[in-house]
Short mmCIF file of the C-alpha atoms (twelve columns), coordinates in Angstrom:
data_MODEL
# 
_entry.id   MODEL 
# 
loop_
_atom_site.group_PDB 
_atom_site.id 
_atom_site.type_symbol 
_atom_site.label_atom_id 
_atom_site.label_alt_id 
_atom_site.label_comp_id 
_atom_site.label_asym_id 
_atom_site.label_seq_id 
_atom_site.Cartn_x 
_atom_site.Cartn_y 
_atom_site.Cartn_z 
_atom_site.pdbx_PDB_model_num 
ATOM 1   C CA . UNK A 1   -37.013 10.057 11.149 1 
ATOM 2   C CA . UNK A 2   -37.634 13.476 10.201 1 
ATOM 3   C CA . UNK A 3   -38.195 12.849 6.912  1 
ATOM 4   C CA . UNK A 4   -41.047 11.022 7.763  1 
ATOM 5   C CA . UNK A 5   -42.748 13.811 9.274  1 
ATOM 6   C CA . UNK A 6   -44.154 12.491 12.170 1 
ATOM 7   C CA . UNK A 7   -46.709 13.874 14.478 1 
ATOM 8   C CA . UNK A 8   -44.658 12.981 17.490 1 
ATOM 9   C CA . UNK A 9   -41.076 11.644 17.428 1 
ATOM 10  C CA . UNK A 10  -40.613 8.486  18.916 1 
ATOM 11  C CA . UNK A 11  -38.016 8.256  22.009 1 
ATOM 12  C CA . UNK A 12  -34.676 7.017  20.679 1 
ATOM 13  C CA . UNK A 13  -32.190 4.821  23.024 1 
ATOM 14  C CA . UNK A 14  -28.380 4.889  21.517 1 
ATOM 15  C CA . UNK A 15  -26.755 1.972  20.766 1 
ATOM 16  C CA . UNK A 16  -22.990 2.543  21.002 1 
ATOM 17  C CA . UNK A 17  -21.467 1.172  18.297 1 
ATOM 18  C CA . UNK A 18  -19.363 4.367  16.820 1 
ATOM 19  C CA . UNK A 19  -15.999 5.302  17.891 1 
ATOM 20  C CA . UNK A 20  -16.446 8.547  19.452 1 
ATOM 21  C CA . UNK A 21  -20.339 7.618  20.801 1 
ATOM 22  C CA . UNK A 22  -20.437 11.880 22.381 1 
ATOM 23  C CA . UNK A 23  -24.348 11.370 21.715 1 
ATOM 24  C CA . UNK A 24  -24.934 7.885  23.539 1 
ATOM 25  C CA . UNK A 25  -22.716 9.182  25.981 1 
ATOM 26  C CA . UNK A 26  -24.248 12.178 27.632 1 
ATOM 27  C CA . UNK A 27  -27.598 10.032 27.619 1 
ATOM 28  C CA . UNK A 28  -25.969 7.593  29.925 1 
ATOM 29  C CA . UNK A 29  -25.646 4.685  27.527 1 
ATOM 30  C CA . UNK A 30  -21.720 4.700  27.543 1 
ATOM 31  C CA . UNK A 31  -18.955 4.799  26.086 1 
ATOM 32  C CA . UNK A 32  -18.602 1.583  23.542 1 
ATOM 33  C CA . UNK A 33  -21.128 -1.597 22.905 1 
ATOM 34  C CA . UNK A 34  -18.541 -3.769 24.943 1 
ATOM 35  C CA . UNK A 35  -20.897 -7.676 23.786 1 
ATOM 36  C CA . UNK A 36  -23.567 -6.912 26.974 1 
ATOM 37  C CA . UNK A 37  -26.564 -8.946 26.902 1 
ATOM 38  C CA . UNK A 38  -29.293 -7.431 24.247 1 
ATOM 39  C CA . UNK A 39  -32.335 -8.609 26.575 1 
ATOM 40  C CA . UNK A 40  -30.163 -6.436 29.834 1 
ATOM 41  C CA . UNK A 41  -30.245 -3.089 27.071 1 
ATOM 42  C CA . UNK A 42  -33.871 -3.391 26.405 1 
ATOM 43  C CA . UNK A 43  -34.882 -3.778 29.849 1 
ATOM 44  C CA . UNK A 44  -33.216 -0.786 30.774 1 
ATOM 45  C CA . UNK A 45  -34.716 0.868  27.368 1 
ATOM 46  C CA . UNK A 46  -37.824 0.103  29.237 1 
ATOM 47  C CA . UNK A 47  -36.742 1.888  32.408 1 
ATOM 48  C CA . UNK A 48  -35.120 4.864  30.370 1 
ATOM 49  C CA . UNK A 49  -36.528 8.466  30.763 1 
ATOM 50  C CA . UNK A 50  -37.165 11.205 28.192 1 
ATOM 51  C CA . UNK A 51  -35.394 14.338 27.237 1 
ATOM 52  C CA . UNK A 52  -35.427 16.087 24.605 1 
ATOM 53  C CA . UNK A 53  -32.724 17.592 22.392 1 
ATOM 54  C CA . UNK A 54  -31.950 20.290 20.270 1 
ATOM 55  C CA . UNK A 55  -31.863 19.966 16.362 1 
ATOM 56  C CA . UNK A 56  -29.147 22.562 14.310 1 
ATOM 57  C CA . UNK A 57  -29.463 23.292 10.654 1 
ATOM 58  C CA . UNK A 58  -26.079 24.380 8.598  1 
ATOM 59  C CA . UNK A 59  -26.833 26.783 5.519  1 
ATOM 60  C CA . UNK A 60  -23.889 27.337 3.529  1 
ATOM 61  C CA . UNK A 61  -24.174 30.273 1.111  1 
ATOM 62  C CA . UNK A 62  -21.422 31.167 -1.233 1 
ATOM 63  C CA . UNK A 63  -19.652 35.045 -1.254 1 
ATOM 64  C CA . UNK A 64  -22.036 35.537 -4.511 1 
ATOM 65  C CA . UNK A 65  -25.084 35.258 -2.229 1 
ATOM 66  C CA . UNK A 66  -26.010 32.041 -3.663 1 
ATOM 67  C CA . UNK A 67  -27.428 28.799 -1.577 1 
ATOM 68  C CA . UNK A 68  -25.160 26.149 -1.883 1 
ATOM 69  C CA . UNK A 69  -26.092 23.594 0.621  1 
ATOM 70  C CA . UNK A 70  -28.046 23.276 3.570  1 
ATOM 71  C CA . UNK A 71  -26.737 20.334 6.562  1 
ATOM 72  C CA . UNK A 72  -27.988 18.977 10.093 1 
ATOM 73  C CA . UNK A 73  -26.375 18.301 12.899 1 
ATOM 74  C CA . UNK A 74  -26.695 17.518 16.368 1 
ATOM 75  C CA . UNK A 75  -23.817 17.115 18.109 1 
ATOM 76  C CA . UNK A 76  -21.135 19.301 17.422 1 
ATOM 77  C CA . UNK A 77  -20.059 21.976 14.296 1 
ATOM 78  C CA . UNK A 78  -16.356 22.424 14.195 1 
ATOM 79  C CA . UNK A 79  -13.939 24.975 12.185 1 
ATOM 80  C CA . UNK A 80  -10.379 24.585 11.996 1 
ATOM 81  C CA . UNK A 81  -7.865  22.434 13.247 1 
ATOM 82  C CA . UNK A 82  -10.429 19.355 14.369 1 
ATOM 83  C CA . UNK A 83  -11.925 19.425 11.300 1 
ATOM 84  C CA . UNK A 84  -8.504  19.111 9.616  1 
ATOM 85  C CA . UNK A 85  -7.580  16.000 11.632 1 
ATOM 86  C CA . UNK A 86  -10.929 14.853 11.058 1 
ATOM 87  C CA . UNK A 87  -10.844 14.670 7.308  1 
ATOM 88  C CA . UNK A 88  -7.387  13.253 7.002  1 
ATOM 89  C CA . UNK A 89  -8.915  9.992  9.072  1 
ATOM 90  C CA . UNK A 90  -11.981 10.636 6.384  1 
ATOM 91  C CA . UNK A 91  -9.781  9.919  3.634  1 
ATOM 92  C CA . UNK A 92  -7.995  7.610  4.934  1 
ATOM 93  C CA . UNK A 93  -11.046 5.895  5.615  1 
ATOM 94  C CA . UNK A 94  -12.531 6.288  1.883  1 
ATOM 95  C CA . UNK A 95  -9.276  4.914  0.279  1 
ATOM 96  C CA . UNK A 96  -8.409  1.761  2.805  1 
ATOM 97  C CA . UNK A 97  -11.127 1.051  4.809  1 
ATOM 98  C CA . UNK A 98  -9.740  -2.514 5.817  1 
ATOM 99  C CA . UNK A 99  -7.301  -0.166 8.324  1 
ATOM 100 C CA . UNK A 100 -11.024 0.935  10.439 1 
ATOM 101 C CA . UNK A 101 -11.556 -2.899 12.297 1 
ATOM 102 C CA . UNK A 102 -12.133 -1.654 15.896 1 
ATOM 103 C CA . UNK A 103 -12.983 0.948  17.879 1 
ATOM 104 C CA . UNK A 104 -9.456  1.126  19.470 1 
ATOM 105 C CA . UNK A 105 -7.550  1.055  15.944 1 
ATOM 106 C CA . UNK A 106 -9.684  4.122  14.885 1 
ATOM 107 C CA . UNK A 107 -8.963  6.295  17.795 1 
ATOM 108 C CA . UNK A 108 -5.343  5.443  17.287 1 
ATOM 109 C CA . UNK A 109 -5.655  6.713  13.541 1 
ATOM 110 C CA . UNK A 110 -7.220  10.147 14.819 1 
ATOM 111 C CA . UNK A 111 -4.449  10.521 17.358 1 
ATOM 112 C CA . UNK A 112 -1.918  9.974  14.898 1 
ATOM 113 C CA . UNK A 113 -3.551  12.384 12.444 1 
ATOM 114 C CA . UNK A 114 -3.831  14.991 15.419 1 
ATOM 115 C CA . UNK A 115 0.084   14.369 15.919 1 
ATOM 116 C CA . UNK A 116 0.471   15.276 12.298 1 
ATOM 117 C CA . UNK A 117 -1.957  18.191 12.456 1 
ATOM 118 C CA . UNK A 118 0.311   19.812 15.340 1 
ATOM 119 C CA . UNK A 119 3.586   19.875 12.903 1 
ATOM 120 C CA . UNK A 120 1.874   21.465 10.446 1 
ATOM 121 C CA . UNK A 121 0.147   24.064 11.891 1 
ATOM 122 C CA . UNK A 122 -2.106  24.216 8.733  1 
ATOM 123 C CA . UNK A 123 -4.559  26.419 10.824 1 
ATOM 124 C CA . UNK A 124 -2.261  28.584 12.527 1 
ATOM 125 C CA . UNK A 125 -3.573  32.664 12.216 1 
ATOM 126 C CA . UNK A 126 -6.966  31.098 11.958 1 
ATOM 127 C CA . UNK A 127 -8.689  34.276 13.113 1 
ATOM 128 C CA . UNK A 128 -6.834  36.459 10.612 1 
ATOM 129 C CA . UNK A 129 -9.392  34.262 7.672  1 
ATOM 130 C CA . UNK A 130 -12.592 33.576 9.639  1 
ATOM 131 C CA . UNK A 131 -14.824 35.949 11.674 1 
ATOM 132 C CA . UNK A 132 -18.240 35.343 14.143 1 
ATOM 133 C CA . UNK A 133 -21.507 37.049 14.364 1 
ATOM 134 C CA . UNK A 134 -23.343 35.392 17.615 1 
ATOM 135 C CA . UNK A 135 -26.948 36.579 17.887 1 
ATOM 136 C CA . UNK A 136 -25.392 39.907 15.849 1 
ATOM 137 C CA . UNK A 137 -22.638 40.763 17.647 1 
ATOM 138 C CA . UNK A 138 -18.905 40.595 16.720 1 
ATOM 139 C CA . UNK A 139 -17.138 37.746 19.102 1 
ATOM 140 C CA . UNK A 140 -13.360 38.246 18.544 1 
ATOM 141 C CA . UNK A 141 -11.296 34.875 17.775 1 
ATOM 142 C CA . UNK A 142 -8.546  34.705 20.017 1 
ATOM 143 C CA . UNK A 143 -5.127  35.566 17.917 1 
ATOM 144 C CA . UNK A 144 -3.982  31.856 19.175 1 
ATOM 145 C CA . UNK A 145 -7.052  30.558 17.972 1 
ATOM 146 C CA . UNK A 146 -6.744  27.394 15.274 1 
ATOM 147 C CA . UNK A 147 -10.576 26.120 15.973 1 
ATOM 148 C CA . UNK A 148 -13.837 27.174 16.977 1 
ATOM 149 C CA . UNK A 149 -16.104 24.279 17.938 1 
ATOM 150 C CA . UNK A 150 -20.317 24.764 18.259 1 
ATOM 151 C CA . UNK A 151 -21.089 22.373 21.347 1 
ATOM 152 C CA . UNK A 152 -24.736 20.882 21.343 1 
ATOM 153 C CA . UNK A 153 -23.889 18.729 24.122 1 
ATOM 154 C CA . UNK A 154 -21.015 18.598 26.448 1 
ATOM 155 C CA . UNK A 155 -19.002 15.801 25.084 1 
ATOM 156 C CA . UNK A 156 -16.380 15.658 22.522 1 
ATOM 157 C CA . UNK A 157 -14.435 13.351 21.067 1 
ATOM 158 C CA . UNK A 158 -14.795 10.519 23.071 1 
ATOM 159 C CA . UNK A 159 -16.224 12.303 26.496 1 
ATOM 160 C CA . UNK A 160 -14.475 15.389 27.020 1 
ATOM 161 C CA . UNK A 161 -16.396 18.668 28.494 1 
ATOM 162 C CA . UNK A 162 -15.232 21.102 26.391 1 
ATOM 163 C CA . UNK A 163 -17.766 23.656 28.389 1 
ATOM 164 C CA . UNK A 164 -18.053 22.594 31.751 1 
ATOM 165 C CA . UNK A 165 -14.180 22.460 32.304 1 
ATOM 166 C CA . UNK A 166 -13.301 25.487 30.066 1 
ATOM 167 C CA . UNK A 167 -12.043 28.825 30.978 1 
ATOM 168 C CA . UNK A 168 -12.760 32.532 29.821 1 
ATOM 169 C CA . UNK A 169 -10.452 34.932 28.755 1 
ATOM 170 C CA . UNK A 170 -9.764  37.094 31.813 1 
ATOM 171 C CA . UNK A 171 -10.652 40.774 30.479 1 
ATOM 172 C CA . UNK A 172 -7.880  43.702 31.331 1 
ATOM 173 C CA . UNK A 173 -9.240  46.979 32.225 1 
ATOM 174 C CA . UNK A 174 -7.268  50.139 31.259 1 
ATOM 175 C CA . UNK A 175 -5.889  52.387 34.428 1 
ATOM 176 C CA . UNK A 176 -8.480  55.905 34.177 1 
ATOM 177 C CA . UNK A 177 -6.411  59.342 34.947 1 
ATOM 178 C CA . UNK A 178 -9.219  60.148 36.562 1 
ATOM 179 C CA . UNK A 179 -11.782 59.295 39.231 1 
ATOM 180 C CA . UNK A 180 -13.713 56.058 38.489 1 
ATOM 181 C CA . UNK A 181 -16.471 57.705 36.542 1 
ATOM 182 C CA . UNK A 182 -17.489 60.385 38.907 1 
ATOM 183 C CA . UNK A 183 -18.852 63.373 36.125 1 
ATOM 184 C CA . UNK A 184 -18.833 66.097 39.044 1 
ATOM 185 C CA . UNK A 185 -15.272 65.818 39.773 1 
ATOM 186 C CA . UNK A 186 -12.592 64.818 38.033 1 
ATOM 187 C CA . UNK A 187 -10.294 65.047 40.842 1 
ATOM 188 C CA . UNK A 188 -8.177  61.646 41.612 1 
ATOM 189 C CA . UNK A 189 -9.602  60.524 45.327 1 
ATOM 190 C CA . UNK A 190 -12.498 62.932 45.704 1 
ATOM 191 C CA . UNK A 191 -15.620 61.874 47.567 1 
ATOM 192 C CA . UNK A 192 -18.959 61.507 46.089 1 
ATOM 193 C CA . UNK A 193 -20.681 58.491 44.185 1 
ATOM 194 C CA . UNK A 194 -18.855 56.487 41.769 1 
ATOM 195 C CA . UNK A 195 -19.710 54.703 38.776 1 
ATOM 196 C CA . UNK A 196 -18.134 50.598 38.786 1 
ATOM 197 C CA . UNK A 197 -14.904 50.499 37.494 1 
ATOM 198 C CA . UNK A 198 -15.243 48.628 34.607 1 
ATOM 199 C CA . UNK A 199 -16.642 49.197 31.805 1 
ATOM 200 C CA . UNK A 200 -19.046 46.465 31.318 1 
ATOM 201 C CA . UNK A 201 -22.229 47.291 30.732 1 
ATOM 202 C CA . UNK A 202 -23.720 44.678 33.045 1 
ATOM 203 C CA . UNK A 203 -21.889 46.287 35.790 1 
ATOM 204 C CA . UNK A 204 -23.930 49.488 35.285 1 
ATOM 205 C CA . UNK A 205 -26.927 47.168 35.128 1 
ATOM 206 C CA . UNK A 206 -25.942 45.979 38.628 1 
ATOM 207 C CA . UNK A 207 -25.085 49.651 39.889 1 
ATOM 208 C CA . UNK A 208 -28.514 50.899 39.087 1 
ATOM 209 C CA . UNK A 209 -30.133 47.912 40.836 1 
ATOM 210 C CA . UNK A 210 -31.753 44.939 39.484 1 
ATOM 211 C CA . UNK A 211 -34.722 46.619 39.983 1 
ATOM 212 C CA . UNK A 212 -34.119 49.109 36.936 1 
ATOM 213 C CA . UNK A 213 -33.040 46.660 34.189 1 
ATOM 214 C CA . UNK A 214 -34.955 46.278 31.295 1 
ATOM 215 C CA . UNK A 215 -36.178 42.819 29.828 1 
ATOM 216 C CA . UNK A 216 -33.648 42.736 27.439 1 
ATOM 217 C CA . UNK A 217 -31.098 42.867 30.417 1 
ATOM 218 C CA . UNK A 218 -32.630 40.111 31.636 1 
ATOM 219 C CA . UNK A 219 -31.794 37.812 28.984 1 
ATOM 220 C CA . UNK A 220 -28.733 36.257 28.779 1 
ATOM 221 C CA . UNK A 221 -25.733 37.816 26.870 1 
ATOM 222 C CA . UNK A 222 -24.376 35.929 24.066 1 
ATOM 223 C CA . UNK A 223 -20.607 36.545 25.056 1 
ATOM 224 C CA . UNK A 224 -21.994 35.788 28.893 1 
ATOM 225 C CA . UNK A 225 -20.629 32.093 29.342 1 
ATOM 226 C CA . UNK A 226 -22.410 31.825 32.849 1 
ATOM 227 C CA . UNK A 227 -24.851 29.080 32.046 1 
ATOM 228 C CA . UNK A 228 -23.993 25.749 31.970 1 
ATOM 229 C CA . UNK A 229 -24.301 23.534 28.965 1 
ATOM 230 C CA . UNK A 230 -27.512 21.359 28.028 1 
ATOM 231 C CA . UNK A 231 -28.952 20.060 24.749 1 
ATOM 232 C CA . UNK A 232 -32.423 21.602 24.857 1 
ATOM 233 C CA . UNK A 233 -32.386 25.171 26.372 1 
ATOM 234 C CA . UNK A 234 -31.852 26.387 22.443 1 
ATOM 235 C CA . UNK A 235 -28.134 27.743 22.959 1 
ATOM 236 C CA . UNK A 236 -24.963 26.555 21.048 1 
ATOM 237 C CA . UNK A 237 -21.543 26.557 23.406 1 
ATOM 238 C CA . UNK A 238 -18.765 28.200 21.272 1 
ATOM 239 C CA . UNK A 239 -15.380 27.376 22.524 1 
ATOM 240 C CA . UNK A 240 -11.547 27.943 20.895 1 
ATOM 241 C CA . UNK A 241 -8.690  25.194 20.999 1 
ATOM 242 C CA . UNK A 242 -5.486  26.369 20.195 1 
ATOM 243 C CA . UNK A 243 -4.469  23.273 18.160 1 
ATOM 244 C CA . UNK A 244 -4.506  19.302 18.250 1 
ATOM 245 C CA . UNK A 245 -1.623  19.316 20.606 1 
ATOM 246 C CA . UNK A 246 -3.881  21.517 22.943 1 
ATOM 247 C CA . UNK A 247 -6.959  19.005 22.237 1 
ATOM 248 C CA . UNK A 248 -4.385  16.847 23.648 1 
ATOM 249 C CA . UNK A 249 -3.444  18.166 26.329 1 
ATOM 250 C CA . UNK A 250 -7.520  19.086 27.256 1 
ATOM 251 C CA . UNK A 251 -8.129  15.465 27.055 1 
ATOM 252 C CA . UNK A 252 -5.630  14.637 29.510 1 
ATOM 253 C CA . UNK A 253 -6.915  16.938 31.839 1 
ATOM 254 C CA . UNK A 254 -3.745  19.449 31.745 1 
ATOM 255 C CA . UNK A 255 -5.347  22.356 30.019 1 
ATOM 256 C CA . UNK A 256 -8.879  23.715 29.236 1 
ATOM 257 C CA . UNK A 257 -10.476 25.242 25.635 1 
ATOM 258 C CA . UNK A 258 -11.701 28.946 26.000 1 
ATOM 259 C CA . UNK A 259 -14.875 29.603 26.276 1 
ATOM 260 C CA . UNK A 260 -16.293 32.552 23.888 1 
ATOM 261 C CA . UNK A 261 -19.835 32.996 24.198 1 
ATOM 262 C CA . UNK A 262 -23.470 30.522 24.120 1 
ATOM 263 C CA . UNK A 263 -25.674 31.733 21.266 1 
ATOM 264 C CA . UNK A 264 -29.096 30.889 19.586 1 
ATOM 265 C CA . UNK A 265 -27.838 31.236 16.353 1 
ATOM 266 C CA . UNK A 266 -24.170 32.224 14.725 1 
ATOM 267 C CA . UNK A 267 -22.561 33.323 11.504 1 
ATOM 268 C CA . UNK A 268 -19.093 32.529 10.464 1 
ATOM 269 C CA . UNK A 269 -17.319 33.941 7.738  1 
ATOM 270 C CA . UNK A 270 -14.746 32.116 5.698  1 
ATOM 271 C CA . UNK A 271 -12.558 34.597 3.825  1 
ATOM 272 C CA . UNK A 272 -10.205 31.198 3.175  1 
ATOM 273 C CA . UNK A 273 -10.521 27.507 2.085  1 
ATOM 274 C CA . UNK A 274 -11.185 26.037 5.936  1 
ATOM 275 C CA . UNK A 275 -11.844 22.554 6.790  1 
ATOM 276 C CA . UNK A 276 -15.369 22.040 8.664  1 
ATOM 277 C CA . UNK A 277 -16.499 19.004 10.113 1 
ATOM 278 C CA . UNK A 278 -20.167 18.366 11.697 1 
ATOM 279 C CA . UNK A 279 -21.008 15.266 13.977 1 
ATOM 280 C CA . UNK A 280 -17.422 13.648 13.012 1 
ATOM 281 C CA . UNK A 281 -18.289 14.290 8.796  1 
ATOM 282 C CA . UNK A 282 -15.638 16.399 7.284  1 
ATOM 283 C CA . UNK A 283 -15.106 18.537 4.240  1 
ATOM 284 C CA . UNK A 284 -13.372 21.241 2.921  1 
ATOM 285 C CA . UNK A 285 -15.028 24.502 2.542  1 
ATOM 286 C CA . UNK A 286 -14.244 27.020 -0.193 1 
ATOM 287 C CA . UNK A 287 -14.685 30.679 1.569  1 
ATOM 288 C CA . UNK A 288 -18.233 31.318 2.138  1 
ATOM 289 C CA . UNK A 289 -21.041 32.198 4.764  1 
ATOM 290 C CA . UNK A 290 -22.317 29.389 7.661  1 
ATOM 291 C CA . UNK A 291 -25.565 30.254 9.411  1 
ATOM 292 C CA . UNK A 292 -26.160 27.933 12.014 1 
ATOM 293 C CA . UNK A 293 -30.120 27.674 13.170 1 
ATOM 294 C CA . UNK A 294 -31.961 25.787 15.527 1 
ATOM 295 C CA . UNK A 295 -34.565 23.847 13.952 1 
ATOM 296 C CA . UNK A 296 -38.069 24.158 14.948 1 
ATOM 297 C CA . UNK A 297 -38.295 20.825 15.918 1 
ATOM 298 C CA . UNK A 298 -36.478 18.941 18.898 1 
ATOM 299 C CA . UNK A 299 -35.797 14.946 18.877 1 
ATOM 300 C CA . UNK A 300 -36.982 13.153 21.526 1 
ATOM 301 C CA . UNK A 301 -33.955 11.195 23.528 1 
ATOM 302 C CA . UNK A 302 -34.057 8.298  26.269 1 
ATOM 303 C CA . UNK A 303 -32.213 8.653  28.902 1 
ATOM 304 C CA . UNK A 304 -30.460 5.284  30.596 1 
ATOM 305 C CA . UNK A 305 -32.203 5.522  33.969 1 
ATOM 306 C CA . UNK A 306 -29.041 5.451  36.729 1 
ATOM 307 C CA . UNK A 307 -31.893 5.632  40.111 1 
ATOM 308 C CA . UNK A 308 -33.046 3.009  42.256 1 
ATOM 309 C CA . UNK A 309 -36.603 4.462  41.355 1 
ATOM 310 C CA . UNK A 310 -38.174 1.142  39.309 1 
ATOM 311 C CA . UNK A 311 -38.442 3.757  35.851 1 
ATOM 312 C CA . UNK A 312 -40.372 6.307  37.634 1 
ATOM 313 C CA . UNK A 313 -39.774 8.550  34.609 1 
ATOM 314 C CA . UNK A 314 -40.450 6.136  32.109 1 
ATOM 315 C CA . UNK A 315 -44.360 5.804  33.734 1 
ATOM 316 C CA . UNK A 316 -44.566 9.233  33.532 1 
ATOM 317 C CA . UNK A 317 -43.742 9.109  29.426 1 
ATOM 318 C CA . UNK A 318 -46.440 6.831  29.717 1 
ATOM 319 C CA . UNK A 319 -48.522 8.887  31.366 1 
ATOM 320 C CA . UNK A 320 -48.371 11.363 28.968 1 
ATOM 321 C CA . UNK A 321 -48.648 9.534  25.554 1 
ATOM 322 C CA . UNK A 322 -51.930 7.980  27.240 1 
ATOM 323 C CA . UNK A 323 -53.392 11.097 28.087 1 
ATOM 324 C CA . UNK A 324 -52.569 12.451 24.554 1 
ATOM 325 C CA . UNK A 325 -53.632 9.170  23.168 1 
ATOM 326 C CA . UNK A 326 -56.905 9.578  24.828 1 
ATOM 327 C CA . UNK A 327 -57.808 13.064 23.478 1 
ATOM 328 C CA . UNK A 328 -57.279 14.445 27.591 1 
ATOM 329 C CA . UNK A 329 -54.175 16.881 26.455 1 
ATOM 330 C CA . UNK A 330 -53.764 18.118 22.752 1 
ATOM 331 C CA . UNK A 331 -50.773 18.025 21.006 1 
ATOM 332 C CA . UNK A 332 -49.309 21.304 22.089 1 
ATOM 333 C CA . UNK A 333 -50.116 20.623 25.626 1 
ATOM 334 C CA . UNK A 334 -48.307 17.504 25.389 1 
ATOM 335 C CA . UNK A 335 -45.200 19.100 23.731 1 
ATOM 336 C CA . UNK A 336 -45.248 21.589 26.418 1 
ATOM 337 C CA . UNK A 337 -45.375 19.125 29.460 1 
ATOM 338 C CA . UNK A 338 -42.760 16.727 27.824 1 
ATOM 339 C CA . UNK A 339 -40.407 20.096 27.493 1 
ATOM 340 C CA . UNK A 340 -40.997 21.231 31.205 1 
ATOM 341 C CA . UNK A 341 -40.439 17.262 32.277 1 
ATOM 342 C CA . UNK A 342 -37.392 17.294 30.551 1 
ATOM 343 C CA . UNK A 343 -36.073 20.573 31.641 1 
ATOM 344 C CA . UNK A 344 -36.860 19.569 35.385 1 
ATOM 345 C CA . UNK A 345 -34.848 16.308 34.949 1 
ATOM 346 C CA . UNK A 346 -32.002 17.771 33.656 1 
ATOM 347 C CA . UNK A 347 -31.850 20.191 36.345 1 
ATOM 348 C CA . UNK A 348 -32.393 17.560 38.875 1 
ATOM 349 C CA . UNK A 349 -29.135 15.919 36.911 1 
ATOM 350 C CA . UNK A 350 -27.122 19.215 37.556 1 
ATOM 351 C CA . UNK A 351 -27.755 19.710 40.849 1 
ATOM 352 C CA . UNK A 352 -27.121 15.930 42.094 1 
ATOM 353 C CA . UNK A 353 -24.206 16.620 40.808 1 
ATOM 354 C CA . UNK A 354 -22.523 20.008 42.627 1 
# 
């Protein structure tokens, strides 16, 4: 579709016929295409709402500086250890692709290449050969680290919230030998105004009032964590897994991936031959530079309508093409009130449910 350069992207419904199906998922169309009636999907197709989601670009430039291939994705962008299980179910795959009959069959190939992953430990010391620039600053890779993953949406491999239910590395704070940042007196206990004890610079933000911050302040950090995830608010979610066991384990429910920062655009360094993988395609990757973009344009999703509210949402769509149609709103107006419509449904979504 965008290849065809279109002046507006048409609203896309998922039809889950993949194995994973992260995509078709966190648009409400489930899980798996489990032989429901064709005539039930359209009607609700008819009843869907829009939303719109992000578009990433991959450019791949080799140490000597020069261009060697440029990707999309829109799902996910991993490094490491997924991407290694990943591509041994690839080749697999390529070589006997009578093994791939179902859905169920697959996922048992992908576990079975994740058990093999976790012997080998081929990614182990994983942030001794990679490093990350987010929005140009340094995020350190956890020493455990054996894969970074770039969330679009909140749903990997088969449904898991690799944001929403992941943790952040609780940051240790060096004991001062004197008082807490008082410049007049540097003796332990004495009165007088403090400065916060840690050394955060958003804590200094907050000491001075909100009042006093800058605009730059204002915007959210890179290495901040504190929003939570969507596909369309132009932010990637960056998260570390310690292995395949640990994907295990996270899928299960008994442990969480670590959250690193959310970013509008990253670099990652490969000083080694890494395995990458984007929206389940894997490759290996001889040591080189990925830039990961947002595109300038967004595709335009529809959303399985789960309210009693006879596709309220989907009239409004209509609304709006009609009025475009019909020379009332210009393109850019229309753009702009299909991107605040979105953004209000999705926080509607978050909200129903806290």
């Amino acid at each position: 579709i965008e290849k065809l350069d279109l002046k507006r992207w048409p609203p896309i419904a998922i039809l889950p016929l993949g194995t994973g199906n992260d995509l078709a998922r966190i648009h409400g169309w489930g899980g798996g295409y489990n032989n429901e009636s064709l005539l039930y999907i359209l009607r609700q197709v008819s009843e869907a709402y829009v939303s719109l989601l992000d578009l990433w670009e991959l450019d791949i430039t080799e140490k000597k500086g020069k261009r060697k291939a440029v990707k999309s994705f829109m799902n996910y962008l991993g490094v490491g250890v997924d991407a290694q299980a990943a591509l041994q179910v690839h080749m697999l795959r390529e070589s006997k692709p009578s093994l791939f009959f179902s859905r169920f069959f697959n996922k048992a190939w992908y576990a079975i290449a994740g058990g093999e992953e976790a012997l080998k430990s081929s990614c182990a010391n994983l942030s001794q050969h990679i490093s990350l620039v987010a929005d140009g600053r340094d995020i350190t890779i956890p020493q455990d680290s054996q894969g970074i993953i770039f969330l679009n949406i909140d749903s990997y491999s088969g449904g898991v919230p690799l944001w929403s239910n992941g943790y952040r590395q609780r940051k240790w704070r060096r004991n001062r030998c004197y008082s807490e940042g008082n410049l007049t007196n540097h003796r332990r206990g004495a009165k007088g105004s403090h400065f916060p004890q840690s050394d955060c610079i958003e804590h200094f933000h907050n000491y001075y009032g909100a009042e006093d911050r800058s605009c730059d302040a204002k915007i959210p950090k890179p290495n901040s964590c504190n929003s939570p995830s969507s596909c369309q608010d132009g932010f990637l979610d960056v998260v570390s897994i310690r292995g395949t066991f640990h994907l295990g384990q996270i899928r299960v429910g008994l442990s969480n991936a670590q959250l690193l920062c959310q970013c509008r655009e990253a670099t990652v360094t490969l000083r080694k031959k890494v395995a990458v993988q984007i929206d389940g395609e894997p490759w290996r990757q001889n040591p080189s530079n990925l830039r990961i973009v947002r595109k300038r344009n967004r595709a335009v999703m529809l959303n399985r309508s789960v309210d009693n509210n006879g596709g309220m949402e989907a009239e409004v769509l209509k609304l709006l093409t009609w009025a475009s149609e019909k020379d009332i709103i210009d393109q850019n107006q229309y753009s702009l009130l299909m991107e605040e419509f979105s953004r209000r449904i999705e926080q509607r979504k978050w909200h129903s449910q806290e």
